[in-house]
Amino acid sequence: MLEVVTDPNVDWHEHWKNSAEFTAVENELYRINNEDKADIAGTTQEEEGSHSEFAMPFSSQLYSVTLRVFQQYWRTPSYILAKFLLCIAAGLFIGFSFYDANVTQQGMQNVLYSLFMVGSLFSTVVQQIQPYFVTQRDLYEVRERPSKAYSWKAFILAQIIVEVPYQIISGLLMYACFFYPVVGIPSSERQILVMLFCIALFVYASTFAHMLIAALPNAETAAAFVVLLFAMSLIFCGVIQSPAALPGFWIFMYRVSFFTYWVKGMAAAMLWGRAVTCAPAELSIFNPPSGMSCGAYLEPYLQLAPGHLQNPSATSNCSYCALSSANQYLGPSGIEWSDRWANFGYLWVYIVFNIAVTIALYWFFRARKMSGNKK
């Protein structure tokens, strides 16, 4: 071997350049170089921007961070169990507090009050989420943002995405524990409607929590805003006072409140089309003129009045019920069965709005400042 390679009569460099192996290697290098150029040219503008600052494109960042946050949630069972136990315990308490709401006027009010009680859990759900988010954010801003592990947009979206499945399960638990004890088993369409509205409530709570905490330093500060905004939204949703009874200045709160459309959809699904039979204490008792039956005496009035007469052939102790259908009770509050899907759509407008504002607030108050400080 030494004799071959040290032969002074052979120019091994020239021999290699003229060989078939050299040509094959050159062709392979040319092919690899062209493939790399094609890959770079086909990269989207967003991914090019991501590569300029981070090692991976944004889509890969979002996937990896979301997967990691899912694992963190799975390894924190106390946080998840607290969510689920809250929904089960509160749902059963509310459901059996208003158990088997009958078809009287009081029964209809009980259904609305049960919705009010379910809505009152909103603040608790929000304040469960915010401290956990603050912990994740502190870790990101101290360790992972400076090392450019991934983008702040991937961090925010991952936190929102991972909460959604758990909020859906929470909504299902609340629906099952509260709905059936209150109204029994209505038609399948009504059951599905109430289930969807319950899920939307809990998903909204998650996005609302992230929106408020995104720009604030800690959960304690955010809690003050949560209580204020939640109280104003729930008080003016139309359960405590109908829209017609609200002061003129405050009617705007009724229109912008998430709970207005949530209560409308839930009440329509649970009460619309329900016949009303007044309890004895709810009846108006009176005697007609001598020689007239109750029906004959009230006939002109009943043509215009919304109620019904329970004993039209009686000649004394006429029993008049002011309502004959739940629709007459819901109508003054603007609750209509025909608006059920529109109201459901409005809820998702609020959810999307919360997500957009969360991203904007985090960028304006935190991500922008961190980038400025680095410069």
Short mmCIF file of N, CA and C in Angstrom, two decimals, residues 55-220:
data_model
loop_
_atom_site.label_atom_id
_atom_site.label_comp_id
_atom_site.label_asym_id
_atom_site.label_seq_id
_atom_site.Cartn_x
_atom_site.Cartn_y
_atom_site.Cartn_z
N ALA A 55 -35.11 28.99 16.91
CA ALA A 55 -34.56 27.84 16.20
C ALA A 55 -35.61 27.09 15.39
N MET A 56 -36.89 27.21 15.76
CA MET A 56 -37.96 26.48 15.09
C MET A 56 -38.99 27.45 14.53
N PRO A 57 -39.72 27.04 13.49
CA PRO A 57 -40.82 27.88 13.01
C PRO A 57 -41.93 27.96 14.05
N PHE A 58 -42.83 28.93 13.89
CA PHE A 58 -43.86 29.17 14.90
C PHE A 58 -44.77 27.96 15.09
N SER A 59 -45.12 27.28 13.99
CA SER A 59 -46.01 26.12 14.12
C SER A 59 -45.39 25.04 14.99
N SER A 60 -44.10 24.80 14.83
CA SER A 60 -43.43 23.80 15.67
C SER A 60 -43.33 24.27 17.11
N GLN A 61 -43.09 25.56 17.31
CA GLN A 61 -43.07 26.10 18.67
C GLN A 61 -44.41 25.87 19.36
N LEU A 62 -45.49 26.23 18.66
CA LEU A 62 -46.82 26.11 19.26
C LEU A 62 -47.14 24.66 19.61
N TYR A 63 -46.81 23.75 18.71
CA TYR A 63 -47.07 22.33 18.98
C TYR A 63 -46.29 21.85 20.20
N SER A 64 -45.01 22.16 20.24
CA SER A 64 -44.16 21.67 21.33
C SER A 64 -44.56 22.29 22.67
N VAL A 65 -44.84 23.59 22.67
CA VAL A 65 -45.20 24.25 23.93
C VAL A 65 -46.57 23.76 24.42
N THR A 66 -47.51 23.60 23.50
CA THR A 66 -48.84 23.10 23.89
C THR A 66 -48.73 21.70 24.49
N LEU A 67 -47.94 20.85 23.85
CA LEU A 67 -47.74 19.49 24.38
C LEU A 67 -47.13 19.54 25.77
N ARG A 68 -46.16 20.42 25.97
CA ARG A 68 -45.52 20.52 27.29
C ARG A 68 -46.50 21.01 28.35
N VAL A 69 -47.34 22.00 28.00
CA VAL A 69 -48.31 22.51 28.97
C VAL A 69 -49.34 21.44 29.31
N PHE A 70 -49.75 20.65 28.32
CA PHE A 70 -50.64 19.52 28.61
C PHE A 70 -50.00 18.59 29.64
N GLN A 71 -48.73 18.31 29.47
CA GLN A 71 -48.03 17.44 30.42
C GLN A 71 -47.97 18.08 31.80
N GLN A 72 -47.76 19.38 31.86
CA GLN A 72 -47.73 20.06 33.16
C GLN A 72 -49.08 19.98 33.85
N TYR A 73 -50.15 20.15 33.10
CA TYR A 73 -51.48 20.03 33.69
C TYR A 73 -51.72 18.61 34.20
N TRP A 74 -51.31 17.63 33.38
CA TRP A 74 -51.52 16.24 33.77
C TRP A 74 -50.75 15.90 35.05
N ARG A 75 -49.62 16.56 35.25
CA ARG A 75 -48.80 16.30 36.44
C ARG A 75 -49.20 17.18 37.63
N THR A 76 -50.27 17.96 37.45
CA THR A 76 -50.79 18.78 38.55
C THR A 76 -52.25 18.40 38.80
N PRO A 77 -52.50 17.19 39.29
CA PRO A 77 -53.89 16.74 39.42
C PRO A 77 -54.71 17.56 40.40
N SER A 78 -54.07 18.18 41.38
CA SER A 78 -54.84 18.96 42.35
C SER A 78 -55.56 20.12 41.68
N TYR A 79 -54.90 20.75 40.71
CA TYR A 79 -55.52 21.87 39.98
C TYR A 79 -56.72 21.39 39.16
N ILE A 80 -56.56 20.26 38.49
CA ILE A 80 -57.65 19.74 37.65
C ILE A 80 -58.80 19.24 38.52
N LEU A 81 -58.48 18.52 39.59
CA LEU A 81 -59.54 18.01 40.46
C LEU A 81 -60.31 19.15 41.13
N ALA A 82 -59.63 20.23 41.46
CA ALA A 82 -60.32 21.38 42.05
C ALA A 82 -61.37 21.94 41.09
N LYS A 83 -61.03 22.00 39.80
CA LYS A 83 -62.00 22.45 38.80
C LYS A 83 -63.23 21.54 38.78
N PHE A 84 -62.96 20.25 38.67
CA PHE A 84 -64.05 19.30 38.49
C PHE A 84 -64.92 19.20 39.75
N LEU A 85 -64.28 19.20 40.92
CA LEU A 85 -65.05 19.11 42.16
C LEU A 85 -65.92 20.35 42.37
N LEU A 86 -65.41 21.51 41.98
CA LEU A 86 -66.21 22.72 42.07
C LEU A 86 -67.48 22.59 41.24
N CYS A 87 -67.34 22.12 40.02
CA CYS A 87 -68.51 22.00 39.13
C CYS A 87 -69.49 20.94 39.64
N ILE A 88 -68.98 19.83 40.12
CA ILE A 88 -69.87 18.77 40.60
C ILE A 88 -70.60 19.21 41.86
N ALA A 89 -69.86 19.73 42.84
CA ALA A 89 -70.48 20.13 44.10
C ALA A 89 -71.45 21.29 43.91
N ALA A 90 -71.02 22.32 43.19
CA ALA A 90 -71.89 23.47 42.97
C ALA A 90 -73.09 23.10 42.11
N GLY A 91 -72.86 22.27 41.09
CA GLY A 91 -73.97 21.87 40.23
C GLY A 91 -75.03 21.09 40.98
N LEU A 92 -74.61 20.15 41.81
CA LEU A 92 -75.58 19.38 42.59
C LEU A 92 -76.29 20.27 43.61
N PHE A 93 -75.56 21.17 44.23
CA PHE A 93 -76.18 22.07 45.21
C PHE A 93 -77.24 22.94 44.55
N ILE A 94 -76.91 23.53 43.41
CA ILE A 94 -77.88 24.38 42.72
C ILE A 94 -79.05 23.55 42.19
N GLY A 95 -78.73 22.40 41.61
CA GLY A 95 -79.78 21.57 41.04
C GLY A 95 -80.80 21.12 42.06
N PHE A 96 -80.34 20.69 43.23
CA PHE A 96 -81.29 20.21 44.23
C PHE A 96 -81.85 21.33 45.10
N SER A 97 -81.24 22.52 45.05
CA SER A 97 -81.87 23.68 45.70
C SER A 97 -83.13 24.10 44.96
N PHE A 98 -83.12 23.92 43.64
CA PHE A 98 -84.29 24.27 42.81
C PHE A 98 -84.87 23.01 42.18
N TYR A 99 -84.87 21.93 42.95
CA TYR A 99 -85.24 20.62 42.42
C TYR A 99 -86.66 20.61 41.87
N ASP A 100 -86.79 20.04 40.67
CA ASP A 100 -88.10 19.81 40.04
C ASP A 100 -88.93 21.09 40.02
N ALA A 101 -88.39 22.13 39.38
CA ALA A 101 -89.13 23.39 39.26
C ALA A 101 -90.44 23.14 38.52
N ASN A 102 -91.56 23.42 39.17
CA ASN A 102 -92.85 23.08 38.59
C ASN A 102 -93.28 24.13 37.57
N VAL A 103 -94.53 24.01 37.09
CA VAL A 103 -95.01 24.86 36.00
C VAL A 103 -95.74 26.10 36.53
N THR A 104 -95.53 26.44 37.78
CA THR A 104 -96.13 27.65 38.33
C THR A 104 -95.26 28.86 38.00
N GLN A 105 -95.77 30.05 38.35
CA GLN A 105 -94.96 31.25 38.16
C GLN A 105 -93.69 31.19 39.01
N GLN A 106 -93.83 30.70 40.23
CA GLN A 106 -92.66 30.56 41.10
C GLN A 106 -91.67 29.57 40.51
N GLY A 107 -92.18 28.52 39.88
CA GLY A 107 -91.30 27.54 39.25
C GLY A 107 -90.46 28.15 38.14
N MET A 108 -91.07 29.04 37.34
CA MET A 108 -90.31 29.73 36.30
C MET A 108 -89.24 30.63 36.90
N GLN A 109 -89.59 31.33 37.96
CA GLN A 109 -88.60 32.18 38.62
C GLN A 109 -87.46 31.34 39.19
N ASN A 110 -87.80 30.16 39.71
CA ASN A 110 -86.76 29.28 40.24
C ASN A 110 -85.76 28.87 39.15
N VAL A 111 -86.27 28.61 37.95
CA VAL A 111 -85.37 28.26 36.85
C VAL A 111 -84.42 29.41 36.55
N LEU A 112 -84.95 30.63 36.49
CA LEU A 112 -84.09 31.78 36.22
C LEU A 112 -83.08 32.01 37.35
N TYR A 113 -83.52 31.81 38.58
CA TYR A 113 -82.59 31.98 39.70
C TYR A 113 -81.51 30.90 39.69
N SER A 114 -81.86 29.71 39.23
CA SER A 114 -80.83 28.67 39.12
C SER A 114 -79.77 29.07 38.10
N LEU A 115 -80.20 29.72 37.01
CA LEU A 115 -79.23 30.21 36.02
C LEU A 115 -78.35 31.30 36.64
N PHE A 116 -78.97 32.15 37.43
CA PHE A 116 -78.21 33.20 38.11
C PHE A 116 -77.16 32.59 39.03
N MET A 117 -77.51 31.52 39.72
CA MET A 117 -76.56 30.86 40.63
C MET A 117 -75.42 30.20 39.85
N VAL A 118 -75.75 29.57 38.73
CA VAL A 118 -74.68 28.98 37.91
C VAL A 118 -73.73 30.08 37.43
N GLY A 119 -74.29 31.19 36.98
CA GLY A 119 -73.46 32.30 36.53
C GLY A 119 -72.58 32.86 37.63
N SER A 120 -73.04 32.77 38.88
CA SER A 120 -72.26 33.32 39.99
C SER A 120 -70.96 32.55 40.23
N LEU A 121 -70.83 31.34 39.66
CA LEU A 121 -69.58 30.58 39.80
C LEU A 121 -68.48 31.12 38.90
N PHE A 122 -68.85 31.99 37.99
CA PHE A 122 -67.90 32.50 37.00
C PHE A 122 -66.65 33.07 37.66
N SER A 123 -66.84 33.91 38.67
CA SER A 123 -65.70 34.54 39.34
C SER A 123 -64.77 33.52 39.95
N THR A 124 -65.32 32.48 40.55
CA THR A 124 -64.49 31.44 41.17
C THR A 124 -63.67 30.70 40.13
N VAL A 125 -64.30 30.36 39.01
CA VAL A 125 -63.58 29.65 37.94
C VAL A 125 -62.44 30.50 37.41
N VAL A 126 -62.70 31.79 37.21
CA VAL A 126 -61.66 32.70 36.70
C VAL A 126 -60.49 32.77 37.67
N GLN A 127 -60.78 32.90 38.95
CA GLN A 127 -59.71 33.05 39.94
C GLN A 127 -58.98 31.75 40.22
N GLN A 128 -59.53 30.62 39.79
CA GLN A 128 -58.77 29.37 39.82
C GLN A 128 -57.66 29.38 38.77
N ILE A 129 -57.95 29.96 37.63
CA ILE A 129 -57.04 29.89 36.48
C ILE A 129 -55.87 30.86 36.63
N GLN A 130 -56.13 32.05 37.12
CA GLN A 130 -55.13 33.12 37.06
C GLN A 130 -53.84 32.84 37.84
N PRO A 131 -53.88 32.32 39.07
CA PRO A 131 -52.60 32.05 39.76
C PRO A 131 -51.74 31.03 39.02
N TYR A 132 -52.36 30.04 38.43
CA TYR A 132 -51.60 29.04 37.68
C TYR A 132 -50.94 29.66 36.46
N PHE A 133 -51.66 30.56 35.80
CA PHE A 133 -51.09 31.26 34.64
C PHE A 133 -49.90 32.12 35.06
N VAL A 134 -50.02 32.82 36.19
CA VAL A 134 -48.92 33.68 36.65
C VAL A 134 -47.66 32.85 36.88
N THR A 135 -47.80 31.67 37.46
CA THR A 135 -46.64 30.80 37.67
C THR A 135 -45.98 30.44 36.35
N GLN A 136 -46.79 30.07 35.36
CA GLN A 136 -46.25 29.72 34.05
C GLN A 136 -45.58 30.93 33.39
N ARG A 137 -46.21 32.09 33.52
CA ARG A 137 -45.66 33.30 32.89
C ARG A 137 -44.33 33.71 33.52
N ASP A 138 -44.24 33.62 34.84
CA ASP A 138 -42.99 33.97 35.52
C ASP A 138 -41.84 33.08 35.04
N LEU A 139 -42.13 31.78 34.91
CA LEU A 139 -41.11 30.86 34.43
C LEU A 139 -40.67 31.22 33.01
N TYR A 140 -41.63 31.54 32.17
CA TYR A 140 -41.31 31.88 30.78
C TYR A 140 -40.47 33.16 30.69
N GLU A 141 -40.88 34.19 31.42
CA GLU A 141 -40.22 35.48 31.29
C GLU A 141 -38.83 35.50 31.93
N VAL A 142 -38.61 34.67 32.93
CA VAL A 142 -37.31 34.65 33.60
C VAL A 142 -36.33 33.72 32.90
N ARG A 143 -36.79 32.59 32.42
CA ARG A 143 -35.86 31.59 31.91
C ARG A 143 -35.95 31.39 30.39
N GLU A 144 -37.16 31.26 29.87
CA GLU A 144 -37.30 30.80 28.49
C GLU A 144 -37.35 31.93 27.47
N ARG A 145 -37.91 33.06 27.84
CA ARG A 145 -37.89 34.20 26.93
C ARG A 145 -36.47 34.72 26.70
N PRO A 146 -35.65 34.94 27.74
CA PRO A 146 -34.27 35.41 27.49
C PRO A 146 -33.43 34.43 26.67
N SER A 147 -33.68 33.14 26.84
CA SER A 147 -32.90 32.15 26.09
C SER A 147 -33.46 31.89 24.70
N LYS A 148 -34.55 32.59 24.36
CA LYS A 148 -35.20 32.45 23.05
C LYS A 148 -35.58 31.00 22.76
N ALA A 149 -36.14 30.36 23.76
CA ALA A 149 -36.60 28.99 23.56
C ALA A 149 -37.80 28.95 22.62
N TYR A 150 -38.72 29.91 22.78
CA TYR A 150 -39.89 29.98 21.89
C TYR A 150 -40.52 31.36 22.02
N SER A 151 -41.42 31.66 21.11
CA SER A 151 -42.04 32.98 21.03
C SER A 151 -43.08 33.18 22.13
N TRP A 152 -43.29 34.44 22.50
CA TRP A 152 -44.33 34.76 23.48
C TRP A 152 -45.72 34.44 22.93
N LYS A 153 -45.89 34.52 21.62
CA LYS A 153 -47.19 34.18 21.03
C LYS A 153 -47.50 32.70 21.22
N ALA A 154 -46.48 31.85 21.07
CA ALA A 154 -46.68 30.42 21.31
C ALA A 154 -47.02 30.17 22.77
N PHE A 155 -46.39 30.90 23.67
CA PHE A 155 -46.68 30.75 25.10
C PHE A 155 -48.13 31.10 25.41
N ILE A 156 -48.60 32.26 24.95
CA ILE A 156 -49.96 32.70 25.25
C ILE A 156 -50.99 31.74 24.66
N LEU A 157 -50.82 31.40 23.38
CA LEU A 157 -51.81 30.53 22.73
C LEU A 157 -51.82 29.14 23.36
N ALA A 158 -50.66 28.64 23.74
CA ALA A 158 -50.62 27.32 24.38
C ALA A 158 -51.38 27.32 25.69
N GLN A 159 -51.23 28.38 26.49
CA GLN A 159 -51.95 28.46 27.76
C GLN A 159 -53.46 28.46 27.54
N ILE A 160 -53.91 29.19 26.52
CA ILE A 160 -55.35 29.26 26.22
C ILE A 160 -55.86 27.92 25.69
N ILE A 161 -55.11 27.32 24.77
CA ILE A 161 -55.55 26.07 24.14
C ILE A 161 -55.68 24.96 25.17
N VAL A 162 -54.71 24.83 26.06
CA VAL A 162 -54.70 23.72 27.01
C VAL A 162 -55.86 23.82 27.99
N GLU A 163 -56.29 25.02 28.32
CA GLU A 163 -57.41 25.18 29.24
C GLU A 163 -58.73 24.70 28.62
N VAL A 164 -58.85 24.79 27.30
CA VAL A 164 -60.15 24.54 26.66
C VAL A 164 -60.70 23.14 26.93
N PRO A 165 -59.94 22.05 26.74
CA PRO A 165 -60.52 20.73 27.02
C PRO A 165 -61.01 20.57 28.46
N TYR A 166 -60.27 21.11 29.41
CA TYR A 166 -60.69 21.00 30.81
C TYR A 166 -61.93 21.85 31.09
N GLN A 167 -62.04 22.98 30.40
CA GLN A 167 -63.23 23.80 30.57
C GLN A 167 -64.45 23.13 29.94
N ILE A 168 -64.25 22.42 28.85
CA ILE A 168 -65.35 21.68 28.23
C ILE A 168 -65.85 20.60 29.18
N ILE A 169 -64.93 19.87 29.79
CA ILE A 169 -65.33 18.84 30.75
C ILE A 169 -66.04 19.48 31.94
N SER A 170 -65.55 20.62 32.41
CA SER A 170 -66.20 21.32 33.52
C SER A 170 -67.62 21.72 33.14
N GLY A 171 -67.79 22.22 31.92
CA GLY A 171 -69.13 22.59 31.47
C GLY A 171 -70.07 21.40 31.41
N LEU A 172 -69.55 20.26 30.96
CA LEU A 172 -70.38 19.05 30.91
C LEU A 172 -70.78 18.59 32.31
N LEU A 173 -69.86 18.66 33.25
CA LEU A 173 -70.17 18.27 34.63
C LEU A 173 -71.22 19.19 35.23
N MET A 174 -71.06 20.50 35.02
CA MET A 174 -72.05 21.44 35.53
C MET A 174 -73.42 21.19 34.91
N TYR A 175 -73.44 20.97 33.62
CA TYR A 175 -74.70 20.71 32.91
C TYR A 175 -75.41 19.49 33.48
N ALA A 176 -74.68 18.39 33.62
CA ALA A 176 -75.31 17.16 34.09
C ALA A 176 -75.79 17.27 35.53
N CYS A 177 -75.04 17.97 36.37
CA CYS A 177 -75.37 18.03 37.80
C CYS A 177 -76.46 19.03 38.12
N PHE A 178 -76.61 20.07 37.30
CA PHE A 178 -77.59 21.11 37.63
C PHE A 178 -78.86 21.03 36.78
N PHE A 179 -78.72 20.67 35.51
CA PHE A 179 -79.84 20.78 34.58
C PHE A 179 -80.94 19.77 34.87
N TYR A 180 -80.59 18.51 34.96
CA TYR A 180 -81.62 17.47 35.10
C TYR A 180 -82.38 17.55 36.42
N PRO A 181 -81.74 17.84 37.55
CA PRO A 181 -82.56 18.01 38.77
C PRO A 181 -83.55 19.16 38.69
N VAL A 182 -83.24 20.21 37.94
CA VAL A 182 -84.12 21.38 37.90
C VAL A 182 -85.30 21.16 36.97
N VAL A 183 -85.06 20.69 35.74
CA VAL A 183 -86.15 20.61 34.75
C VAL A 183 -86.44 19.20 34.27
N GLY A 184 -85.75 18.21 34.76
CA GLY A 184 -86.03 16.86 34.31
C GLY A 184 -85.38 16.57 32.97
N ILE A 185 -86.09 15.81 32.12
CA ILE A 185 -85.55 15.39 30.82
C ILE A 185 -86.46 15.94 29.72
N PRO A 186 -86.14 17.11 29.16
CA PRO A 186 -86.92 17.66 28.06
C PRO A 186 -86.49 17.04 26.73
N SER A 187 -86.83 17.69 25.61
CA SER A 187 -86.48 17.16 24.29
C SER A 187 -84.96 17.18 24.11
N SER A 188 -84.50 16.35 23.17
CA SER A 188 -83.05 16.24 22.95
C SER A 188 -82.46 17.56 22.47
N GLU A 189 -83.21 18.33 21.66
CA GLU A 189 -82.69 19.61 21.19
C GLU A 189 -82.44 20.56 22.36
N ARG A 190 -83.35 20.58 23.31
CA ARG A 190 -83.18 21.46 24.46
C ARG A 190 -82.00 21.00 25.33
N GLN A 191 -81.84 19.70 25.47
CA GLN A 191 -80.71 19.20 26.24
C GLN A 191 -79.38 19.60 25.60
N ILE A 192 -79.30 19.45 24.28
CA ILE A 192 -78.07 19.81 23.57
C ILE A 192 -77.80 21.31 23.68
N LEU A 193 -78.85 22.11 23.56
CA LEU A 193 -78.69 23.56 23.66
C LEU A 193 -78.11 23.96 25.02
N VAL A 194 -78.69 23.44 26.08
CA VAL A 194 -78.21 23.79 27.42
C VAL A 194 -76.78 23.31 27.61
N MET A 195 -76.47 22.12 27.11
CA MET A 195 -75.10 21.61 27.22
C MET A 195 -74.11 22.54 26.51
N LEU A 196 -74.45 22.98 25.30
CA LEU A 196 -73.56 23.87 24.55
C LEU A 196 -73.39 25.22 25.25
N PHE A 197 -74.47 25.73 25.82
CA PHE A 197 -74.37 27.01 26.53
C PHE A 197 -73.52 26.87 27.79
N CYS A 198 -73.63 25.74 28.47
CA CYS A 198 -72.78 25.52 29.66
C CYS A 198 -71.31 25.45 29.28
N ILE A 199 -71.01 24.75 28.19
CA ILE A 199 -69.62 24.67 27.73
C ILE A 199 -69.11 26.05 27.36
N ALA A 200 -69.94 26.82 26.64
CA ALA A 200 -69.51 28.17 26.23
C ALA A 200 -69.21 29.05 27.45
N LEU A 201 -70.00 28.90 28.51
CA LEU A 201 -69.76 29.69 29.72
C LEU A 201 -68.38 29.42 30.29
N PHE A 202 -67.99 28.16 30.37
CA PHE A 202 -66.71 27.83 30.99
C PHE A 202 -65.53 28.16 30.07
N VAL A 203 -65.72 28.00 28.76
CA VAL A 203 -64.65 28.42 27.84
C VAL A 203 -64.48 29.94 27.90
N TYR A 204 -65.59 30.66 27.99
CA TYR A 204 -65.51 32.11 28.12
C TYR A 204 -64.79 32.50 29.41
N ALA A 205 -65.08 31.79 30.50
CA ALA A 205 -64.40 32.08 31.78
C ALA A 205 -62.90 31.94 31.64
N SER A 206 -62.45 30.92 30.91
CA SER A 206 -61.02 30.71 30.71
C SER A 206 -60.39 31.86 29.93
N THR A 207 -61.01 32.24 28.81
CA THR A 207 -60.44 33.32 28.00
C THR A 207 -60.53 34.66 28.72
N PHE A 208 -61.58 34.86 29.51
CA PHE A 208 -61.70 36.09 30.29
C PHE A 208 -60.59 36.17 31.34
N ALA A 209 -60.29 35.03 31.97
CA ALA A 209 -59.22 35.00 32.97
C ALA A 209 -57.88 35.37 32.34
N HIS A 210 -57.59 34.81 31.18
CA HIS A 210 -56.33 35.12 30.51
C HIS A 210 -56.28 36.57 30.05
N MET A 211 -57.41 37.10 29.61
CA MET A 211 -57.44 38.48 29.14
C MET A 211 -57.08 39.44 30.28
N LEU A 212 -57.64 39.21 31.47
CA LEU A 212 -57.39 40.12 32.58
C LEU A 212 -55.98 39.98 33.15
N ILE A 213 -55.49 38.77 33.22
CA ILE A 213 -54.19 38.56 33.87
C ILE A 213 -53.03 38.82 32.92
N ALA A 214 -53.28 38.88 31.62
CA ALA A 214 -52.18 38.99 30.64
C ALA A 214 -51.28 40.18 30.91
N ALA A 215 -51.87 41.31 31.29
CA ALA A 215 -51.08 42.53 31.46
C ALA A 215 -50.79 42.86 32.91
N LEU A 216 -51.42 42.16 33.85
CA LEU A 216 -51.31 42.53 35.26
C LEU A 216 -50.20 41.74 35.95
N PRO A 217 -49.63 42.29 37.01
CA PRO A 217 -48.45 41.65 37.62
C PRO A 217 -48.75 40.40 38.43
N ASN A 218 -49.94 40.31 39.03
CA ASN A 218 -50.22 39.17 39.89
C ASN A 218 -51.71 38.89 39.94
N ALA A 219 -52.06 37.72 40.48
CA ALA A 219 -53.46 37.29 40.53
C ALA A 219 -54.28 38.13 41.50
N GLU A 220 -53.65 38.66 42.55
CA GLU A 220 -54.39 39.46 43.52
C GLU A 220 -54.92 40.74 42.89
#
